[in-house]
XYZ file of C-alpha atoms in Angstrom:
558
model
C 81.620 108.037 97.030
C 84.586 109.410 98.951
C 88.057 108.698 97.637
C 90.320 106.075 99.176
C 94.059 106.609 99.562
C 94.924 103.132 98.278
C 93.097 100.423 96.403
C 93.426 96.988 94.799
C 92.018 96.496 91.297
C 91.353 92.832 90.464
C 91.002 92.388 86.703
C 89.048 89.263 85.802
C 88.225 89.810 82.125
C 89.951 87.500 79.620
C 93.188 88.992 78.313
C 91.756 89.268 74.789
C 89.024 91.597 76.096
C 91.057 93.597 78.614
C 93.130 95.790 76.304
C 90.254 97.832 74.804
C 88.698 98.106 78.282
C 91.759 99.380 80.143
C 91.070 103.092 79.644
C 87.469 103.103 80.971
C 88.409 100.746 83.817
C 91.265 103.025 84.908
C 89.006 106.074 84.627
C 86.471 104.450 86.955
C 89.173 103.375 89.421
C 90.804 106.825 89.396
C 87.538 108.368 90.633
C 87.759 106.290 93.806
C 91.478 105.964 94.571
C 93.583 109.063 95.101
C 97.109 107.785 95.695
C 98.189 104.125 95.228
C 96.362 101.681 92.961
C 97.581 98.079 92.885
C 96.526 96.038 89.845
C 96.063 92.279 90.265
C 95.784 90.368 86.973
C 93.477 87.362 87.310
C 91.893 86.814 83.862
C 89.070 84.306 84.023
C 88.695 84.492 87.819
C 85.127 83.690 88.856
C 83.677 85.527 91.838
C 80.139 84.309 91.261
C 80.338 80.770 92.623
C 79.895 79.583 96.212
C 83.463 78.283 96.485
C 86.325 80.505 97.596
C 88.128 81.685 94.425
C 91.797 80.809 94.198
C 94.649 82.716 92.614
C 95.624 81.224 89.281
C 98.983 81.580 87.606
C 99.227 83.691 84.473
C 102.280 82.824 82.449
C 104.609 85.620 81.355
C 104.007 86.017 77.641
C 104.231 88.724 75.004
C 100.463 89.072 75.401
C 100.920 89.845 79.111
C 103.693 92.349 78.401
C 101.534 94.050 75.755
C 98.726 94.348 78.297
C 101.013 95.745 81.009
C 102.507 98.166 78.476
C 99.024 99.397 77.613
C 98.144 99.713 81.268
C 101.177 101.823 82.167
C 100.756 103.882 78.989
C 97.156 104.639 79.881
C 98.035 105.255 83.525
C 100.020 108.364 82.606
C 96.693 110.155 82.141
C 96.125 109.810 85.915
C 99.268 111.404 87.310
C 97.864 111.572 90.828
C 97.858 107.765 90.905
C 100.837 105.579 91.743
C 99.839 102.467 89.766
C 101.645 99.196 90.470
C 101.028 95.914 88.652
C 101.495 93.013 91.060
C 103.388 90.018 89.695
C 103.198 87.519 92.542
C 100.574 85.595 90.607
C 102.590 85.663 87.357
C 105.417 83.219 86.868
C 107.603 82.115 84.009
C 108.584 78.528 83.194
C 109.929 77.963 86.684
C 108.055 74.807 87.778
C 108.218 75.731 91.460
C 105.940 78.614 92.471
C 107.586 81.179 94.751
C 106.799 80.641 98.447
C 105.034 83.995 98.686
C 102.243 82.744 96.428
C 100.922 80.623 99.258
C 100.840 83.394 101.839
C 99.477 86.898 102.307
C 101.661 89.579 100.746
C 102.348 92.671 102.850
C 101.903 95.660 100.591
C 103.556 98.989 101.415
C 100.172 100.751 101.256
C 97.463 98.310 102.448
C 94.416 98.741 100.188
C 91.364 100.423 101.703
C 89.112 99.400 98.805
C 89.098 96.435 96.426
C 87.744 97.015 92.925
C 86.956 94.611 90.122
C 85.697 94.564 86.561
C 83.753 91.327 87.280
C 80.201 91.760 86.010
C 77.080 90.723 87.976
C 73.416 91.708 87.828
C 73.064 91.797 91.617
C 74.139 95.217 92.859
C 72.840 94.980 96.430
C 74.813 95.868 99.519
C 75.180 92.205 100.477
C 76.016 91.033 97.019
C 77.787 87.659 97.399
C 80.227 88.664 94.646
C 81.365 91.632 96.724
C 81.795 89.405 99.760
C 83.799 86.910 97.712
C 85.920 89.768 96.384
C 86.697 91.005 99.889
C 87.630 87.521 101.097
C 89.775 86.948 98.016
C 91.658 90.251 98.443
C 92.361 89.729 102.130
C 93.499 86.137 101.520
C 96.120 87.331 98.978
C 97.245 90.716 100.299
C 97.470 92.746 103.460
C 94.440 95.045 103.446
C 92.880 97.535 105.857
C 90.575 95.924 108.446
C 87.430 97.626 107.134
C 87.999 96.757 103.486
C 85.372 98.148 101.094
C 84.489 96.361 97.858
C 83.264 98.038 94.665
C 82.136 96.451 91.422
C 83.115 98.725 88.530
C 80.737 99.203 85.635
C 82.746 101.440 83.301
C 81.272 102.820 80.117
C 82.445 100.352 77.481
C 80.961 97.795 75.140
C 81.447 94.356 76.754
C 81.105 92.755 73.350
C 83.979 94.690 71.804
C 86.514 92.204 70.493
C 87.973 94.428 67.775
C 91.444 94.335 69.285
C 93.561 91.376 68.295
C 95.456 90.278 71.429
C 98.302 88.928 69.312
C 99.584 92.440 68.505
C 100.151 95.506 70.653
C 97.164 97.793 71.090
C 97.268 100.527 68.422
C 97.870 103.600 70.523
C 99.867 106.832 70.333
C 100.892 106.237 73.929
C 103.771 103.944 73.086
C 105.920 103.343 70.040
C 105.519 100.200 67.990
C 108.188 97.600 67.345
C 108.124 94.053 65.980
C 106.471 91.480 68.241
C 107.186 87.730 68.251
C 104.649 85.705 66.306
C 103.619 83.561 69.273
C 102.196 86.043 71.787
C 100.795 83.335 74.060
C 103.961 81.270 74.186
C 105.728 81.562 77.571
C 108.763 83.811 77.542
C 112.115 82.391 78.529
C 112.923 83.065 82.148
C 116.373 83.820 83.565
C 117.714 83.204 87.047
C 119.697 86.457 87.153
C 118.511 89.585 85.321
C 119.882 93.146 85.295
C 118.396 96.547 84.540
C 119.700 100.086 84.955
C 118.502 103.664 84.983
C 118.283 106.925 86.886
C 114.883 106.040 88.411
C 114.285 109.648 89.419
C 110.694 110.396 90.492
C 109.682 106.822 89.621
C 107.245 107.102 86.712
C 105.278 104.731 84.515
C 108.057 104.198 81.954
C 110.359 103.153 84.809
C 107.634 100.872 86.130
C 107.230 99.181 82.759
C 110.997 98.601 82.531
C 111.129 97.167 86.051
C 107.985 95.083 85.592
C 109.342 93.377 82.503
C 112.648 92.760 84.286
C 110.802 91.175 87.208
C 108.719 89.061 84.845
C 111.853 87.613 83.275
C 113.760 87.172 86.554
C 113.257 83.932 88.453
C 115.707 84.354 91.320
C 117.546 87.693 91.374
C 117.226 91.139 89.849
C 120.245 93.462 89.826
C 119.228 97.126 89.533
C 121.877 99.733 88.754
C 120.877 103.239 89.860
C 122.791 106.048 88.121
C 124.797 108.257 90.461
C 127.572 110.882 90.552
C 129.312 111.327 87.149
C 126.428 109.724 85.256
C 124.132 112.525 86.489
C 126.318 115.443 85.394
C 124.551 116.095 82.094
C 120.992 115.505 83.275
C 118.535 118.337 82.620
C 117.814 120.191 85.891
C 120.003 117.737 87.775
C 119.670 119.957 90.872
C 116.071 118.705 91.138
C 117.052 115.041 90.981
C 116.013 113.082 94.037
C 118.974 112.083 96.237
C 120.332 108.594 95.551
C 119.055 107.296 98.902
C 115.519 108.521 98.155
C 115.522 106.953 94.704
C 116.693 103.623 96.148
C 114.049 103.770 98.871
C 111.170 104.316 96.427
C 112.585 101.758 94.009
C 112.951 99.111 96.696
C 109.400 99.626 97.938
C 108.013 99.300 94.415
C 110.005 96.142 93.635
C 109.080 94.372 96.861
C 105.413 95.238 96.327
C 105.562 93.896 92.791
C 107.406 90.606 93.254
C 108.667 89.877 96.785
C 109.842 86.385 95.833
C 112.901 87.845 94.077
C 116.237 88.822 95.578
C 116.918 92.467 94.722
C 120.463 93.849 94.486
C 120.224 97.627 94.126
C 123.650 99.141 93.464
C 125.012 102.554 92.422
C 125.721 102.819 88.705
C 128.941 104.813 88.316
C 129.779 103.987 84.687
C 127.743 102.977 81.610
C 128.411 99.258 82.156
C 127.898 98.692 85.864
C 127.664 95.137 87.192
C 126.303 93.935 83.838
C 129.816 94.265 82.428
C 131.506 92.186 85.128
C 128.997 89.860 86.848
C 129.406 86.349 85.382
C 126.079 85.134 86.798
C 123.935 87.606 84.845
C 122.018 86.106 81.930
C 119.743 88.874 80.687
C 119.769 92.690 80.483
C 116.487 94.545 80.002
C 116.847 97.677 77.866
C 114.640 100.218 76.126
C 114.732 101.323 72.493
C 116.984 104.191 73.580
C 119.408 102.089 75.599
C 119.645 99.076 73.262
C 122.989 100.280 71.870
C 124.217 100.567 75.445
C 123.256 96.923 75.883
C 125.382 96.005 72.881
C 128.287 97.923 74.451
C 127.797 95.940 77.671
C 128.137 92.694 75.717
C 131.335 93.965 74.105
C 132.702 94.707 77.568
C 131.683 91.231 78.783
C 133.531 89.624 75.885
C 136.592 91.720 76.733
C 136.318 90.415 80.300
C 136.074 86.818 79.100
C 132.357 86.515 79.958
C 129.440 85.209 77.924
C 127.106 87.757 76.375
C 123.791 88.400 78.097
C 120.446 88.212 76.313
C 119.037 91.677 75.550
C 115.292 92.108 76.044
C 114.020 95.381 74.582
C 110.888 97.146 75.812
C 108.853 99.880 74.158
C 109.028 103.595 74.933
C 105.954 105.200 76.458
C 104.923 108.376 74.683
C 103.929 111.631 76.380
C 101.169 112.948 74.088
C 100.642 116.183 76.041
C 104.306 117.163 76.350
C 105.155 120.855 76.200
C 107.510 122.385 73.669
C 110.535 122.198 75.976
C 109.766 118.638 77.149
C 110.608 115.266 75.631
C 107.923 113.444 73.644
C 108.386 110.361 75.831
C 107.517 109.797 79.484
C 110.717 110.879 81.235
C 112.133 112.129 84.516
C 113.513 115.255 82.861
C 109.995 116.300 81.847
C 108.827 115.620 85.393
C 111.596 117.827 86.781
C 110.620 120.593 84.380
C 107.072 120.421 85.731
C 108.479 121.011 89.214
C 109.687 124.457 88.139
C 107.531 127.132 89.743
C 105.916 124.726 92.220
C 106.358 124.705 95.993
C 109.038 122.169 96.967
C 108.810 122.580 100.744
C 106.460 124.396 103.165
C 106.928 128.188 103.474
C 108.650 129.707 106.490
C 106.574 131.075 109.352
C 107.179 134.816 109.750
C 105.202 135.943 112.817
C 107.493 139.000 113.037
C 106.002 140.386 109.807
C 102.560 141.999 109.460
C 99.898 139.466 108.472
C 99.162 141.350 105.240
C 102.787 141.169 104.056
C 104.355 138.248 102.167
C 108.060 138.287 101.317
C 109.903 136.228 98.700
C 113.689 136.119 98.528
C 114.914 135.780 94.941
C 118.444 134.494 94.396
C 120.657 132.871 91.784
C 124.250 132.727 90.641
C 125.840 135.104 88.152
C 124.403 134.525 84.690
C 121.323 132.698 85.993
C 118.799 135.217 84.653
C 117.665 136.336 88.103
C 117.202 139.955 86.996
C 114.857 138.994 84.149
C 112.756 136.952 86.584
C 112.631 139.909 89.001
C 111.319 142.140 86.202
C 108.611 139.592 85.342
C 107.530 139.453 88.988
C 107.452 143.234 89.093
C 105.171 143.277 86.036
C 102.856 140.836 87.822
C 102.482 143.206 90.771
C 105.269 142.392 93.218
C 107.259 145.144 94.909
C 110.867 144.282 94.006
C 113.588 145.417 96.394
C 116.992 145.410 94.673
C 119.666 144.616 97.279
C 122.415 145.876 94.941
C 120.790 149.297 94.847
C 120.473 149.272 98.627
C 124.164 148.347 98.819
C 125.130 151.401 96.763
C 123.035 153.582 99.055
C 124.647 151.987 102.120
C 128.164 152.841 100.862
C 127.246 156.408 99.839
C 128.677 159.296 101.947
C 125.300 159.799 103.601
C 124.667 156.038 103.831
C 124.360 154.027 107.057
C 127.521 151.929 106.418
C 129.834 154.661 105.096
C 131.608 155.751 108.286
C 131.871 152.245 109.747
C 133.487 150.874 106.571
C 136.061 153.695 106.473
C 136.923 153.144 110.133
C 137.436 149.428 109.440
C 139.390 149.680 106.174
C 141.072 153.074 106.259
C 140.888 156.291 104.276
C 142.763 154.788 101.312
C 139.436 153.567 99.960
C 138.017 157.126 99.710
C 137.955 158.740 96.275
C 138.387 162.486 95.578
C 134.628 163.046 95.517
C 134.318 161.441 98.972
C 132.756 158.207 97.787
C 134.129 154.787 98.629
C 136.096 153.162 95.828
C 134.435 149.741 95.754
C 137.173 148.289 93.507
C 139.943 149.180 95.999
C 137.794 147.847 98.851
C 137.216 144.602 96.943
C 140.933 144.176 96.298
C 141.569 144.470 100.048
C 139.143 141.711 100.983
C 139.667 139.424 97.987
C 141.301 136.199 99.168
C 141.366 137.399 102.783
C 138.615 135.576 104.668
C 139.061 137.603 107.845
C 138.772 140.972 106.107
C 135.880 139.738 103.965
C 134.023 138.662 107.092
C 134.700 142.038 108.691
C 133.136 143.728 105.685
C 130.104 141.462 105.449
C 129.529 141.742 109.214
C 129.193 145.479 108.635
C 127.276 145.660 105.364
C 124.872 142.699 105.472
C 122.963 143.726 108.626
C 122.734 147.289 107.277
C 121.192 146.138 103.976
C 118.845 143.777 105.842
C 117.588 146.711 107.941
C 117.160 148.826 104.809
C 115.105 145.993 103.238
C 112.841 145.911 106.269
C 112.391 149.682 106.088
C 111.512 149.430 102.376
C 108.927 146.731 103.134
C 107.391 148.778 105.937
C 107.191 151.879 103.735
C 105.680 150.076 100.714
C 103.241 148.136 102.938
C 101.906 151.466 104.217
C 101.228 152.342 100.573
C 99.212 149.141 100.067
C 101.786 146.711 98.699
C 101.465 143.156 100.020
C 103.880 140.932 98.070
C 107.579 141.768 98.170
C 110.545 140.255 96.333
C 114.020 140.801 97.751
C 116.330 140.441 94.745
C 119.655 139.341 96.240
C 122.417 137.173 94.786
C 123.850 136.753 98.314
C 120.493 136.116 99.990
C 121.501 132.759 101.464
C 125.097 133.656 102.271
C 123.897 136.743 104.155
C 121.275 134.799 106.076
C 118.463 136.946 104.702
C 116.406 133.825 104.107
C 115.509 134.236 107.785
C 113.445 137.301 106.950
C 111.442 135.906 104.002
C 108.535 133.467 103.728
C 109.965 131.717 100.684
C 113.280 131.441 98.840
C 113.018 131.353 95.054
C 116.155 130.303 93.145
C 116.877 130.804 89.447
C 119.235 128.248 87.879
C 120.888 127.404 84.570
C 123.635 124.837 83.876
C 127.148 126.057 84.610
C 128.120 125.916 80.925
C 125.238 128.255 80.057
C 126.076 130.605 82.937
C 129.717 130.766 81.792
C 128.626 131.564 78.234
C 126.365 134.377 79.429
C 129.010 135.884 81.741
C 131.592 135.865 78.936
C 129.155 137.528 76.545
C 127.831 140.056 79.071
C 131.026 141.059 80.891
C 133.684 140.345 78.263
C 135.515 137.859 80.482
C 137.537 134.851 79.423
C 136.108 131.394 79.999
C 138.566 130.789 82.847
C 137.612 134.097 84.519
C 133.889 133.328 84.179
C 134.385 129.862 85.684
C 136.416 131.366 88.549
C 133.593 133.786 89.300
C 131.103 130.942 89.568
C 133.429 128.865 91.758
C 133.537 131.745 94.268
C 129.736 131.626 94.574
C 127.348 129.181 96.182
C 126.562 126.285 93.827
C 123.179 125.718 92.222
C 122.696 122.591 94.321
C 123.415 124.441 97.570
C 120.855 127.081 96.636
C 118.214 124.590 95.499
C 118.566 122.565 98.706
C 117.482 125.658 100.665
C 114.772 126.803 98.238
C 111.000 126.659 98.243
C 110.572 127.387 94.518
C 113.015 126.826 91.645
C 112.889 128.516 88.244
C 115.132 128.182 85.184
C 115.847 130.577 82.324
C 117.501 127.871 80.218
C 114.852 128.002 77.501
C 113.278 130.778 75.426
C 111.996 133.915 77.241
C 108.319 132.998 76.749
C 108.935 129.689 78.559
C 110.534 131.566 81.469
C 107.530 133.905 81.484
C 105.179 130.933 81.640
C 107.136 129.478 84.593
C 107.007 132.766 86.499
C 103.280 133.195 85.830
C 102.700 129.661 87.107
C 104.760 130.334 90.237
C 102.929 133.633 90.795
C 99.480 132.014 90.454
C 100.399 129.261 92.914
C 101.781 131.885 95.301
C 98.456 133.747 95.188
C 96.663 130.509 96.117
C 99.002 129.910 99.065
C 98.524 133.426 100.377
C 94.724 133.182 100.112
C 94.669 129.872 101.973
C 96.559 131.240 104.983
């Protein structure tokens, strides 16, 4: 069966039986849905009778949270799927059901297929269970007009009751912590709940945190989204989604999940945020990692003359297949590391270049490790064109820029052997924007032409993939003559350390050098592929090999 972009999975098995069945059910659903999978919890729902089935309320309990934790933990095995547990049919002790429960909910991605674990012996095309399922889905949610229904028959033992629903499912996918002794007792609800985080590349650990917060919230959820100073020390922060993008994805997810709530999404500029000052807040949802931060929030509230908020702690989701440089939990930093070497935006069209030639521009700030990456690409078969070497040739007495530079800057820059003294020339233009522009207007077009000549010459010898190694690639506008820009980055502190060690400069001098260059973020914003030499050399090698393999695929598909 062909895959559907979005789907709705209606789970009807009793909660006690669902946990051991989650993995095979998700596997079956993942074969059919390729992008967004909504999960609708309706344990005990009967689709076999003649009457129209009605949505029943499932109270928010520890048992429910354990199930949702298991679902999001298992969902990480299907990274192509954006899985979202819908909570409109789950309420806490609030005696008045939200208004949305009586009307159709407009989902951001209307399901094209509705799936269920409901078991029936009749598998015919006009199975009444399938018809009931379709009517039920369209009566609860906005769905595509030609909704398809599928009854899942995953490979599991329906009689398996080995898992005790009163304790979390024993799994390496999340870490264990004590659970209240009454798993079926309704959890206390709160009118105003808060939660905070970076919420970069919204992943399943974020979704669990937000889902629990929405379960506990009865009226309003305040979401603090880390921004500015709180992002400074994030790994590969240059690959963080912009604040506006993170808020957009977060808002869509929250409204899909529980539209009856009021959502206040605000920038989080300090560790406390609105939780430290908002007197109406009653509960703060935290993880095992951020629990101490929750205690600090309560200290701040007491300092501000406010009552402490209840702290509800969720479990951490584990990442069992994490690589050696990644965290062992599901995290945004690991996701950003997986972006290294991948294509971040479509390549440039270069109709001016021969069809059998593909050009990559490699750039990076001082101390980034750009040269080591260029050598790795050369070993893989690329023809590397070193712009620094071309620059030396351009300034040489027989070089194409020699006479023009002397005419512009005078004979004082000529040494006894007739060569241009680059140090004297640099001292003339340093701090003088007009003179610097005069120099770059002369030298940059010359080097660009020399690059093109090198490409033409090597292409005649059978080379097809070229790498222009240029620290000033973007400043010079040479990105207009390449198919892709690849940028090598490391944190500024690491770059400063390397510059000091390599060039014998003071820390202040190394920092000044970096400040006179384009920032990592400015480079990344204009890049197609990003690499980082922050970790051990073999990890850099693995990144470059990955980027090279993906590049080969792109070239073949042209």
